[in-house]
Tab-separated table of C-alpha atoms and ligand atoms in Angstrom:
chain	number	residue	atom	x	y	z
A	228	UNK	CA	99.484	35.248	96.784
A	229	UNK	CA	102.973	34.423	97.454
A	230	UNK	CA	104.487	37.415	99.110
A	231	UNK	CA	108.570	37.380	98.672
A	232	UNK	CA	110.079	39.932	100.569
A	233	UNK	CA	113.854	39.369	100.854
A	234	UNK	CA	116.580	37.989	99.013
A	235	UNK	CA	117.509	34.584	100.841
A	236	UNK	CA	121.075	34.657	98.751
A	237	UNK	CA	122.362	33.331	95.191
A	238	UNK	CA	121.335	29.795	93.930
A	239	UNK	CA	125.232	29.239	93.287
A	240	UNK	CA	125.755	29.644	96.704
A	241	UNK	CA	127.201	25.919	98.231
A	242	UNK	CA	124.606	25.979	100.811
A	243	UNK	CA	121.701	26.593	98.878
A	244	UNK	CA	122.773	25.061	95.766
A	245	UNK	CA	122.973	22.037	97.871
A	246	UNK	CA	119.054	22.339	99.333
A	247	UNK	CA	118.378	23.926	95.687
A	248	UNK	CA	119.503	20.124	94.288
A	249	UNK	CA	117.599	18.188	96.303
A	250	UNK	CA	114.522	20.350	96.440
A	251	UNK	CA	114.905	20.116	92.512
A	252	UNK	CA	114.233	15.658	92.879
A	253	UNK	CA	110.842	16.624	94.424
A	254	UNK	CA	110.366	19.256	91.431
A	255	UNK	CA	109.643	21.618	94.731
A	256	UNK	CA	112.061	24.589	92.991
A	257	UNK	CA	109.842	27.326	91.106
A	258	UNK	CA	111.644	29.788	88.488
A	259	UNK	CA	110.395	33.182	88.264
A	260	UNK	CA	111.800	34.601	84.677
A	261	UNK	CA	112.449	38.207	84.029
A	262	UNK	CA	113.834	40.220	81.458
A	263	UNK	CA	116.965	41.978	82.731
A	264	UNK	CA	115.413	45.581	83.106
A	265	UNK	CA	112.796	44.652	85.413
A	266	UNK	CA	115.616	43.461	88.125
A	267	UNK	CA	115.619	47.017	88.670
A	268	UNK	CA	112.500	47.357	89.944
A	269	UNK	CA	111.428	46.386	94.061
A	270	UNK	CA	107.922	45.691	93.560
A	271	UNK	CA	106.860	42.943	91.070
A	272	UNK	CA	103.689	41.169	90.548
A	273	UNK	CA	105.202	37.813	88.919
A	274	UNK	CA	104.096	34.026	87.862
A	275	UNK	CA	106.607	31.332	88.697
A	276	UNK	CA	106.863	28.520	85.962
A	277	UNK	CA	104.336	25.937	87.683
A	278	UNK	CA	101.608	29.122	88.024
A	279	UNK	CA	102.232	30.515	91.613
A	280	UNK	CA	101.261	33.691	91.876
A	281	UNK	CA	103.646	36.085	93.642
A	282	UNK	CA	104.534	39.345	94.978
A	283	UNK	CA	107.983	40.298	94.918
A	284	UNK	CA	108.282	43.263	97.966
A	285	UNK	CA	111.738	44.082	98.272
A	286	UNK	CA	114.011	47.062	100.196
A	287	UNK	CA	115.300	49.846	97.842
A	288	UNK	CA	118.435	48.338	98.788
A	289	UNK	CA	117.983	44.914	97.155
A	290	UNK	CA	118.877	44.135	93.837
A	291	UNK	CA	117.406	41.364	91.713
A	292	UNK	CA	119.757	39.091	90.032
A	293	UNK	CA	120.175	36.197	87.945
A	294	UNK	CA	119.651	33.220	90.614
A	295	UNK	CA	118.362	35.353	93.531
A	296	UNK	CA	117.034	32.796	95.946
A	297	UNK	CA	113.517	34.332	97.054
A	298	UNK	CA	112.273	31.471	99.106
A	299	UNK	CA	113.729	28.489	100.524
A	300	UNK	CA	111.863	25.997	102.655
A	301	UNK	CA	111.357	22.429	103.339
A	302	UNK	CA	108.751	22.212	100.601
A	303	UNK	CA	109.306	24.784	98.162
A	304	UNK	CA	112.236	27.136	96.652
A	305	UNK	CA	111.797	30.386	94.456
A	306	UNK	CA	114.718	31.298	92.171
A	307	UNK	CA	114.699	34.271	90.162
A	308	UNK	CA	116.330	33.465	86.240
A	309	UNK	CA	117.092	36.353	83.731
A	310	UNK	CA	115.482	36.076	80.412
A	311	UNK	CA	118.147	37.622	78.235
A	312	UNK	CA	117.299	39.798	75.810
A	313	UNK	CA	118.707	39.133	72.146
A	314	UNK	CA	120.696	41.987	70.527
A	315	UNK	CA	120.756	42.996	66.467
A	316	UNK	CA	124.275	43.103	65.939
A	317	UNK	CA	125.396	46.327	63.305
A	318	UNK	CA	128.279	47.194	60.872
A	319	UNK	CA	128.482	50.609	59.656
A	320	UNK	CA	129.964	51.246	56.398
A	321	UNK	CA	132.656	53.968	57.743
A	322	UNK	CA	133.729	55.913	60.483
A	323	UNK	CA	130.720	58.801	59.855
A	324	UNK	CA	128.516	56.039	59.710
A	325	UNK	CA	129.494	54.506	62.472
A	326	UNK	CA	129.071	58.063	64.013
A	327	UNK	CA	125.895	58.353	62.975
A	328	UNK	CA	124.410	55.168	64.053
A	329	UNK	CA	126.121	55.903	67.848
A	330	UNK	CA	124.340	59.279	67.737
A	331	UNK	CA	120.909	57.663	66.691
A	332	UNK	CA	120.987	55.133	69.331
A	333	UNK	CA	121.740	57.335	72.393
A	334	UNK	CA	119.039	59.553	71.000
A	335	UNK	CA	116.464	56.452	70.982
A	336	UNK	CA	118.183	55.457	74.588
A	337	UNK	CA	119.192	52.089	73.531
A	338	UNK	CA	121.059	49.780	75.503
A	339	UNK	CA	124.009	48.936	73.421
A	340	UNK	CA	127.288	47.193	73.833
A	341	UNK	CA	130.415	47.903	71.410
A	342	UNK	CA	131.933	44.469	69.910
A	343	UNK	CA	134.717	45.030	67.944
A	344	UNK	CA	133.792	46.757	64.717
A	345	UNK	CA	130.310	46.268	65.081
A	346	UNK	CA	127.514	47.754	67.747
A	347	UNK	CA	124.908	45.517	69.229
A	348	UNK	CA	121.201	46.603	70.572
A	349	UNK	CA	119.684	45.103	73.021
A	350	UNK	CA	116.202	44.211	71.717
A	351	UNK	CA	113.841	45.038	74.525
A	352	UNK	CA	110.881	44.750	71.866
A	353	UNK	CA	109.592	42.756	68.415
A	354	UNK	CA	113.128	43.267	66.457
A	355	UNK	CA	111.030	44.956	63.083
A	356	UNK	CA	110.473	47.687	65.203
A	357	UNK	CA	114.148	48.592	65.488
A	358	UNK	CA	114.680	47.544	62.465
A	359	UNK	CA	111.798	50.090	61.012
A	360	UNK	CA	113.510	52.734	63.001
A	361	UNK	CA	116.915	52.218	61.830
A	362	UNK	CA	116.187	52.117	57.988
A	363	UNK	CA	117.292	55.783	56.941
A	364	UNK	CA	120.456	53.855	57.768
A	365	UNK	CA	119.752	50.607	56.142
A	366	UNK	CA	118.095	52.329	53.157
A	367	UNK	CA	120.891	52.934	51.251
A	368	UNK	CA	123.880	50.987	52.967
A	369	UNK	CA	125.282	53.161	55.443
A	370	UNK	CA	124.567	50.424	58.687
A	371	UNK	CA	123.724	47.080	57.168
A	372	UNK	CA	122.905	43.672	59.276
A	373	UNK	CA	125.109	40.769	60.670
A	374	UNK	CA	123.911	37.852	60.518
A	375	UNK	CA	120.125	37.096	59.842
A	376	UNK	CA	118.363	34.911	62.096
B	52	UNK	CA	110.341	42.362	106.693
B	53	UNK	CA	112.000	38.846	107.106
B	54	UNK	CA	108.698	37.188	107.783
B	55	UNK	CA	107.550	34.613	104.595
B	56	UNK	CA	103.966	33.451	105.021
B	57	UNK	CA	103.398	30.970	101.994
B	58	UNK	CA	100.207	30.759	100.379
B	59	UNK	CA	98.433	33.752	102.630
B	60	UNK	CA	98.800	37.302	102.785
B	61	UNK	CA	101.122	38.039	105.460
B	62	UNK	CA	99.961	41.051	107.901
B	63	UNK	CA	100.727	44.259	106.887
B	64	UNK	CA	101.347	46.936	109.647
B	65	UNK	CA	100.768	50.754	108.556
B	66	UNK	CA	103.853	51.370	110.872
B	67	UNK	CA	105.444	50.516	107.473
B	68	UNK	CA	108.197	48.088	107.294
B	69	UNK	CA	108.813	47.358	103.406
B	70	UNK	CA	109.320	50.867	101.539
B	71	UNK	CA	106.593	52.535	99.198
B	72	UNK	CA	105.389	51.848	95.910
B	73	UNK	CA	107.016	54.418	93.660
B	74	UNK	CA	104.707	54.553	90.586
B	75	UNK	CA	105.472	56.967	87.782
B	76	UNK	CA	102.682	58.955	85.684
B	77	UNK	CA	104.338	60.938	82.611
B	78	UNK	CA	102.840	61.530	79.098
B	79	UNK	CA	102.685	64.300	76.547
B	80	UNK	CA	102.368	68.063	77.861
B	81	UNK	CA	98.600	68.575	78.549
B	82	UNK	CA	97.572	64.798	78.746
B	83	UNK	CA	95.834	65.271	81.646
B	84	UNK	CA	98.570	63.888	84.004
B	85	UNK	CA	98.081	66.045	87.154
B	86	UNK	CA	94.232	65.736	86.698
B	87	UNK	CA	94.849	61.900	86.544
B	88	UNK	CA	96.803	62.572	90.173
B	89	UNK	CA	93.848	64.652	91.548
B	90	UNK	CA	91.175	61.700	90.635
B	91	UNK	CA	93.359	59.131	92.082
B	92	UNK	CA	94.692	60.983	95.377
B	93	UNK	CA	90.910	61.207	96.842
B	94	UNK	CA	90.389	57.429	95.885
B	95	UNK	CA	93.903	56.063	97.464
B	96	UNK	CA	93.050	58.326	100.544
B	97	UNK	CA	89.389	56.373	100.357
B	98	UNK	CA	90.896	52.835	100.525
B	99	UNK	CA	93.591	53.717	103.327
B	100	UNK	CA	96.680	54.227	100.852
B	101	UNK	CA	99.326	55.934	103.055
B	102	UNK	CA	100.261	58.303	100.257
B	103	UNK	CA	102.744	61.167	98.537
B	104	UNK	CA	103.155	62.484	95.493
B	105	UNK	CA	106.306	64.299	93.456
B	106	UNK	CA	105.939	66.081	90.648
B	107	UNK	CA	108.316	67.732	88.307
B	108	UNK	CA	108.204	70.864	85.999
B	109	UNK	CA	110.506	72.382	83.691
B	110	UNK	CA	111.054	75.674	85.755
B	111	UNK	CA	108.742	76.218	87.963
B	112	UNK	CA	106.113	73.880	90.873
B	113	UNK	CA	103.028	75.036	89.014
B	114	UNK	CA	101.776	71.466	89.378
B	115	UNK	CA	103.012	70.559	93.273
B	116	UNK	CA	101.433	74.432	94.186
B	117	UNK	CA	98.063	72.975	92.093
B	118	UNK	CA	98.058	69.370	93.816
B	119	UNK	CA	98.969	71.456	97.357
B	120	UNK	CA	96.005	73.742	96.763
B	121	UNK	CA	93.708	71.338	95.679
B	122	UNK	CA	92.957	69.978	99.353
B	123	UNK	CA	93.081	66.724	98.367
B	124	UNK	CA	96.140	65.655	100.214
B	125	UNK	CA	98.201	67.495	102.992
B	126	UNK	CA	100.182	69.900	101.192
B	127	UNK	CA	103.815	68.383	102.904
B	128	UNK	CA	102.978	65.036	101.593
B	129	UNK	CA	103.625	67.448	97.927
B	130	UNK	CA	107.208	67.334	96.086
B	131	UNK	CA	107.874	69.494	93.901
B	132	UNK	CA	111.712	68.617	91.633
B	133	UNK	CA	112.389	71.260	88.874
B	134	UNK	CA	114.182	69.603	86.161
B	135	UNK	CA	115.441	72.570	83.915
B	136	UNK	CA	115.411	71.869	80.634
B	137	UNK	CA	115.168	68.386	79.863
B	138	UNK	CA	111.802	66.764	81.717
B	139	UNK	CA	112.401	63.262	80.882
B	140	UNK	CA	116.572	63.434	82.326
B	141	UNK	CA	115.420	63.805	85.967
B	142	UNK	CA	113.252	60.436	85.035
B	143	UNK	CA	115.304	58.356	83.309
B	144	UNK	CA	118.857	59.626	82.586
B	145	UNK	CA	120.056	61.010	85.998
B	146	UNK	CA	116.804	60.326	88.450
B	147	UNK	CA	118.978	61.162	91.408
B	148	UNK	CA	116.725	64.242	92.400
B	149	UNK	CA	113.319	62.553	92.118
B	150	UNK	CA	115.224	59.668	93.925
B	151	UNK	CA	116.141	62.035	96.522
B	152	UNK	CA	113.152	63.397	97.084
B	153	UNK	CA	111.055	60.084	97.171
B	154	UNK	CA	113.083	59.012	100.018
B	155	UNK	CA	112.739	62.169	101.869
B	156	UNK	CA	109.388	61.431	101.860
B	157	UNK	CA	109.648	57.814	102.970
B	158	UNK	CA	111.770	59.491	105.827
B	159	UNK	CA	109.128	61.976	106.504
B	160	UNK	CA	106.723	60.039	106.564
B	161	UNK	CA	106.711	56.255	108.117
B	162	UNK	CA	104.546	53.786	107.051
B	163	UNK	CA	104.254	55.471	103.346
B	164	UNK	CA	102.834	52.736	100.983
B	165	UNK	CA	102.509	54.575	97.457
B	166	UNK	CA	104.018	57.448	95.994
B	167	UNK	CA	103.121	59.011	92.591
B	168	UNK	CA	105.532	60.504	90.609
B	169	UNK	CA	104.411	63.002	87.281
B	170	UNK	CA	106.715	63.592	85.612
B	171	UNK	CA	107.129	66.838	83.234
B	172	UNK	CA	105.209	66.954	80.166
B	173	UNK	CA	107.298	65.699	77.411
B	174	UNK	CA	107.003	63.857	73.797
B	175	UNK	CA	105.853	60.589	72.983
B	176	UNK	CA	109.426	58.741	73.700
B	177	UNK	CA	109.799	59.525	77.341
B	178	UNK	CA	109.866	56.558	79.765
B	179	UNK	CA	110.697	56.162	83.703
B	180	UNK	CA	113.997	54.640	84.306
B	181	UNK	CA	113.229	51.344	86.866
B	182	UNK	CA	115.300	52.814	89.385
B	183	UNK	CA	113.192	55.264	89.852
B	184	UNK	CA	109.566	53.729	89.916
B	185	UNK	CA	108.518	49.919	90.284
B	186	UNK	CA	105.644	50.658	87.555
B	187	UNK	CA	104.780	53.553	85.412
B	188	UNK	CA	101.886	54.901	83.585
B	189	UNK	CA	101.924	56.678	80.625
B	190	UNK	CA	98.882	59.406	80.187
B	191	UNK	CA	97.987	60.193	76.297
B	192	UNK	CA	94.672	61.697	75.166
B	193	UNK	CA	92.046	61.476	72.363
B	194	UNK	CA	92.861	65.201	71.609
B	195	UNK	CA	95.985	64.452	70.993
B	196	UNK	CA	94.725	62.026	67.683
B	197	UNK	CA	93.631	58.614	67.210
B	198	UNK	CA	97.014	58.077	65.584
B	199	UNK	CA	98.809	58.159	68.224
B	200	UNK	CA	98.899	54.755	69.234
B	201	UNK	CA	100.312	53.813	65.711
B	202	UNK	CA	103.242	56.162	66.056
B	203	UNK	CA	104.802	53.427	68.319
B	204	UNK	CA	106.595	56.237	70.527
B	205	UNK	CA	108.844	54.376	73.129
B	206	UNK	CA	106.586	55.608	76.441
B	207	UNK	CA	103.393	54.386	74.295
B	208	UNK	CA	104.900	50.700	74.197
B	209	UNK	CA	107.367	50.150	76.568
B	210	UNK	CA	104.838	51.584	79.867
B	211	UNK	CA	103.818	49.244	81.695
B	212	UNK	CA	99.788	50.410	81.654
B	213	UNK	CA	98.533	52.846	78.648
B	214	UNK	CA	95.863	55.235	79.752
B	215	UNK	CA	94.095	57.253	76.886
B	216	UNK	CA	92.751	60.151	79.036
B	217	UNK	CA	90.035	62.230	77.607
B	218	UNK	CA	87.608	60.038	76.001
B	219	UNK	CA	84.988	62.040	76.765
B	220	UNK	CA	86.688	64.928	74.453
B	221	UNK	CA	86.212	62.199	71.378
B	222	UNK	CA	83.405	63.396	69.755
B	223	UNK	CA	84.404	66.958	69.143
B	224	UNK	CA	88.102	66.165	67.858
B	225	UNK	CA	86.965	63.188	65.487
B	226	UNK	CA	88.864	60.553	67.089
B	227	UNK	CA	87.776	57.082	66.250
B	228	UNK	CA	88.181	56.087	69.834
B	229	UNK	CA	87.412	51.981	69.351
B	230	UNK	CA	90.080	52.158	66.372
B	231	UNK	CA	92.403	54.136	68.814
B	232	UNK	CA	92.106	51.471	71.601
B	233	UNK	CA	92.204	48.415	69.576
B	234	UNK	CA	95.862	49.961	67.440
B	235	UNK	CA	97.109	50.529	70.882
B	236	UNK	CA	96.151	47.038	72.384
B	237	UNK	CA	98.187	45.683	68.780
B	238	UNK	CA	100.901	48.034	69.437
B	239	UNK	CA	102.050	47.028	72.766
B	240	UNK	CA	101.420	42.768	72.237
B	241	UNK	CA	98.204	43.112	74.725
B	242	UNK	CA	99.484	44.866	77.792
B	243	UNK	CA	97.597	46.632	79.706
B	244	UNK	CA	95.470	50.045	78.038
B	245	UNK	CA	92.843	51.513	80.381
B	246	UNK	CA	90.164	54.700	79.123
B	247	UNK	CA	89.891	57.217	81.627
B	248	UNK	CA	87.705	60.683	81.498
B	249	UNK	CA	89.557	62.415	84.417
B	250	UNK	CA	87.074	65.898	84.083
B	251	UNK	CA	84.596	63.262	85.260
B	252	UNK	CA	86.331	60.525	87.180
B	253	UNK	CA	85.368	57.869	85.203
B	254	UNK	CA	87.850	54.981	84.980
B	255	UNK	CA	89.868	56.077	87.493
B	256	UNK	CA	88.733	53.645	89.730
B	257	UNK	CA	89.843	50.488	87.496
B	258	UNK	CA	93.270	52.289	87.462
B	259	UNK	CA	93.400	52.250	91.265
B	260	UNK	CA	92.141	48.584	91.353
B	261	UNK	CA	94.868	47.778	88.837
B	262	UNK	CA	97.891	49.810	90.986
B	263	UNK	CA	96.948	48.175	93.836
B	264	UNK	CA	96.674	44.895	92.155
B	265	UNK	CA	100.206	45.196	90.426
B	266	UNK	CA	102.322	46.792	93.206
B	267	UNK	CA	100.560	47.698	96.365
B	268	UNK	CA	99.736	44.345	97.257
B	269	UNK	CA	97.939	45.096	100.287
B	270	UNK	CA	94.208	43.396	99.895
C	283	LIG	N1	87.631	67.298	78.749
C	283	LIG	C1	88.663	66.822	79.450
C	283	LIG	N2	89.668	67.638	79.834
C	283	LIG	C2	90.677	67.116	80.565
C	283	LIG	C3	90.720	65.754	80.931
C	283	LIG	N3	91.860	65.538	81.640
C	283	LIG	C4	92.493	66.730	81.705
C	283	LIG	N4	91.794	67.688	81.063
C	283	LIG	C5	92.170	69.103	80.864
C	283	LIG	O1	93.337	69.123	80.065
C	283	LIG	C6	94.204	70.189	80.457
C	283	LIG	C7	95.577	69.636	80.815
C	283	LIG	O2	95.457	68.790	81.948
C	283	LIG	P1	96.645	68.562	82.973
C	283	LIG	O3	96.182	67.614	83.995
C	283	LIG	O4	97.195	69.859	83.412
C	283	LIG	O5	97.714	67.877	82.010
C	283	LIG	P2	99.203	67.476	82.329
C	283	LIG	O6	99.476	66.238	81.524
C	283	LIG	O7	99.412	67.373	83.789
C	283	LIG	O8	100.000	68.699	81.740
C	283	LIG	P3	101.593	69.037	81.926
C	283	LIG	O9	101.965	68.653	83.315
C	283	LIG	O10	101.661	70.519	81.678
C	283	LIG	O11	102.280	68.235	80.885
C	283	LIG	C8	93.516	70.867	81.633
C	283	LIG	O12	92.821	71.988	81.141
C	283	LIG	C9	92.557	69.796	82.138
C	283	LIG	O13	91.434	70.345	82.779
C	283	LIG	C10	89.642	64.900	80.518
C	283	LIG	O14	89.596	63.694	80.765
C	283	LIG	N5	88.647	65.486	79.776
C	284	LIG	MG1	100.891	68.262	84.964
């Protein structure tokens, strides 16, 4: 097992985007993907695209980001890449609706993000599920859908 | 710390230079969480794990004065965080105390590799915030109905290993336990769900195998 202990520095980073580039003709750079919540975490038992196995070991003090370098050597390169989560985008009907919904989703702790006139949830499972737990409010009108993908 | 050793497992000191596993344990009131800590705190001791644990209550240390008493660990390596009246807050919302206390421990205690965190008894949506813990657990039990699974309460599907405590309790509540197991293996897309009977001790010791496995890292 690969153990990764530090964060080397950023992919965009001149110096090691440079070594990143060329590393990248021999196919020598590995991706390790994560979903955005698990960059919290310092311990992570991970797969990198071409099968390594790893074990990301890291200080509290680190934090995981979206092209955190975890290995760079003559041979071989780890970069971390953020799998980002897709978000149901809302419209409440009116201003109590639009109430309600807020107060619904803080209760379920939902990450959300406010976009105008309409609220957006970060789907951090299958999208029916939210969906299923949102349709008092669907039901009869009071949040509907944008968009339908 | 700086040391990468592709392709091998580099040497690990017990003087302790990376930080300790913080693994969280919460669940329903009565799931059997602290009895899940006192089956796994003889085994971690067993394999070497350099180990505390924290647990939090509503009002009171009932469980850190039951872990303490129990013998199975030295009663310092024992934190006890009273959360007042929301349990799952002082795990996900506003960790800061259990925070605080996990790194008093690290600071009492060099070369920590694991600490277990249980957190209050609480309802089927709790979940550990993931700057708290690097992994969490989340303790349900047979008693507690073979429907549970199906309910699709956030802790049940977002944790990152299920354990149905209790199976040995199935008989007597009429839980279909197979049906139970295979609803919460649909549930949560096939990640991880582990049986344990923790008035026995049986399963525990595929939990510990899986900890270490997933964060410890060490074998
Ligand atoms: N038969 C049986 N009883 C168990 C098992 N695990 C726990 N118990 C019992 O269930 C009761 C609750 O167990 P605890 O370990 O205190 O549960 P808990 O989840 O820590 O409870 P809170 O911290 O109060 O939420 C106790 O009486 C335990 O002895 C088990 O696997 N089988
Ligand atoms: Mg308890």
């Amino acid at each position: 097992m690969l153990r990764l202990t530090e964060i080397i520095g950023t992919a965009s980073e001149p110096h090691i985007a440079e070594r990143l580039h060329s590393l990248s003709h021999r196919g020598a750079v590995e991706y390790v993907t994560l979903r955005r919540e698990d960059t919290s975490r310092k311990r992570l038992h991970v797969f990198t695209d071409r099968g390594t196995e790893g074990a990301i070991i890291l200080d509290r003090s680190e934090q995981l980001a979206n092209g955190s370098v975890l290995l760079l050597e003559e041979q071989r390169a780890v970069v971390v890449r953020l799998e980002e989560a897709p978000w149901l985008a809302l419209e409440p009907r009116d201003a109590a609706a639009a109430l309600e919904l807020g107060y619904f989703c803080g209760n379920m702790h939902w990450k959300v993000r406010f976009v105008g006139e309409y609220l957006h949830i970060s789907l951090q499972g299958p999208r029916a599920d939210y969906l299923e737990r949102l349709s008092h409010l669907i039901a009869d009108g009071r949040v509907s859908v944008v968009g339908n993908e | 710390m700086n040391s990468i050793v592709p392709g091998t497992l580099a040497p690990r000191t017990k003087t302790g230079t990376t930080s300790a596993a913080r693994v969280g344990v919460g669940g329903p009131v009565g799931s059997g969480k602290t009895a899940l800590l006192e089956q796994l705190i003889p085994r971690f001791i067993a394999r070497g794990t350099n180990l505390a644990v924290i647990t939090n209550d509503i009002a009171t240390k009932e469980d850190a004065e039951r872990v303490r008493r129990s013998g199975l660990i030295a009663p310092e390596r024992v934190a006890a965080v009273e959360t007042g009246a929301c349990p799952h807050s002082a795990i996900r919302e506003d960790p800061t105390l259990n925070m605080q206390a996990a790194d008093d421990l690290e600071a009492k205690f060099p070369g920590l590799e694991l600490i277990l965190i249980e957190s209050g008894g609480d309802n089927l949506a709790s979940s550990f915030s993931l700057d708290l813990v690097d992994y969490w657990l989340f303790v349900i039990d047979v008693a507690g109905g073979d429907d549970i699974p199906r309910k699709r309460g956030f802790g049940v599907l977002t944790c990152d290993l299920l354990v149905i405590n209790k199976t040995d309790l199935a008989p007597y509540v009429k839980t279909d336990l197979p049906r139970m197991v295979r609803e919460a293996n649909e549930v949560r897309g096939g990640r991880p769900v582990l049986l344990t009977n923790c008035a026995a001790g049986e399963g525990v010791d595929a939990i510990v195998e899986h900890l270490a496995r997933e964060v410890l890292f060490d074998r």
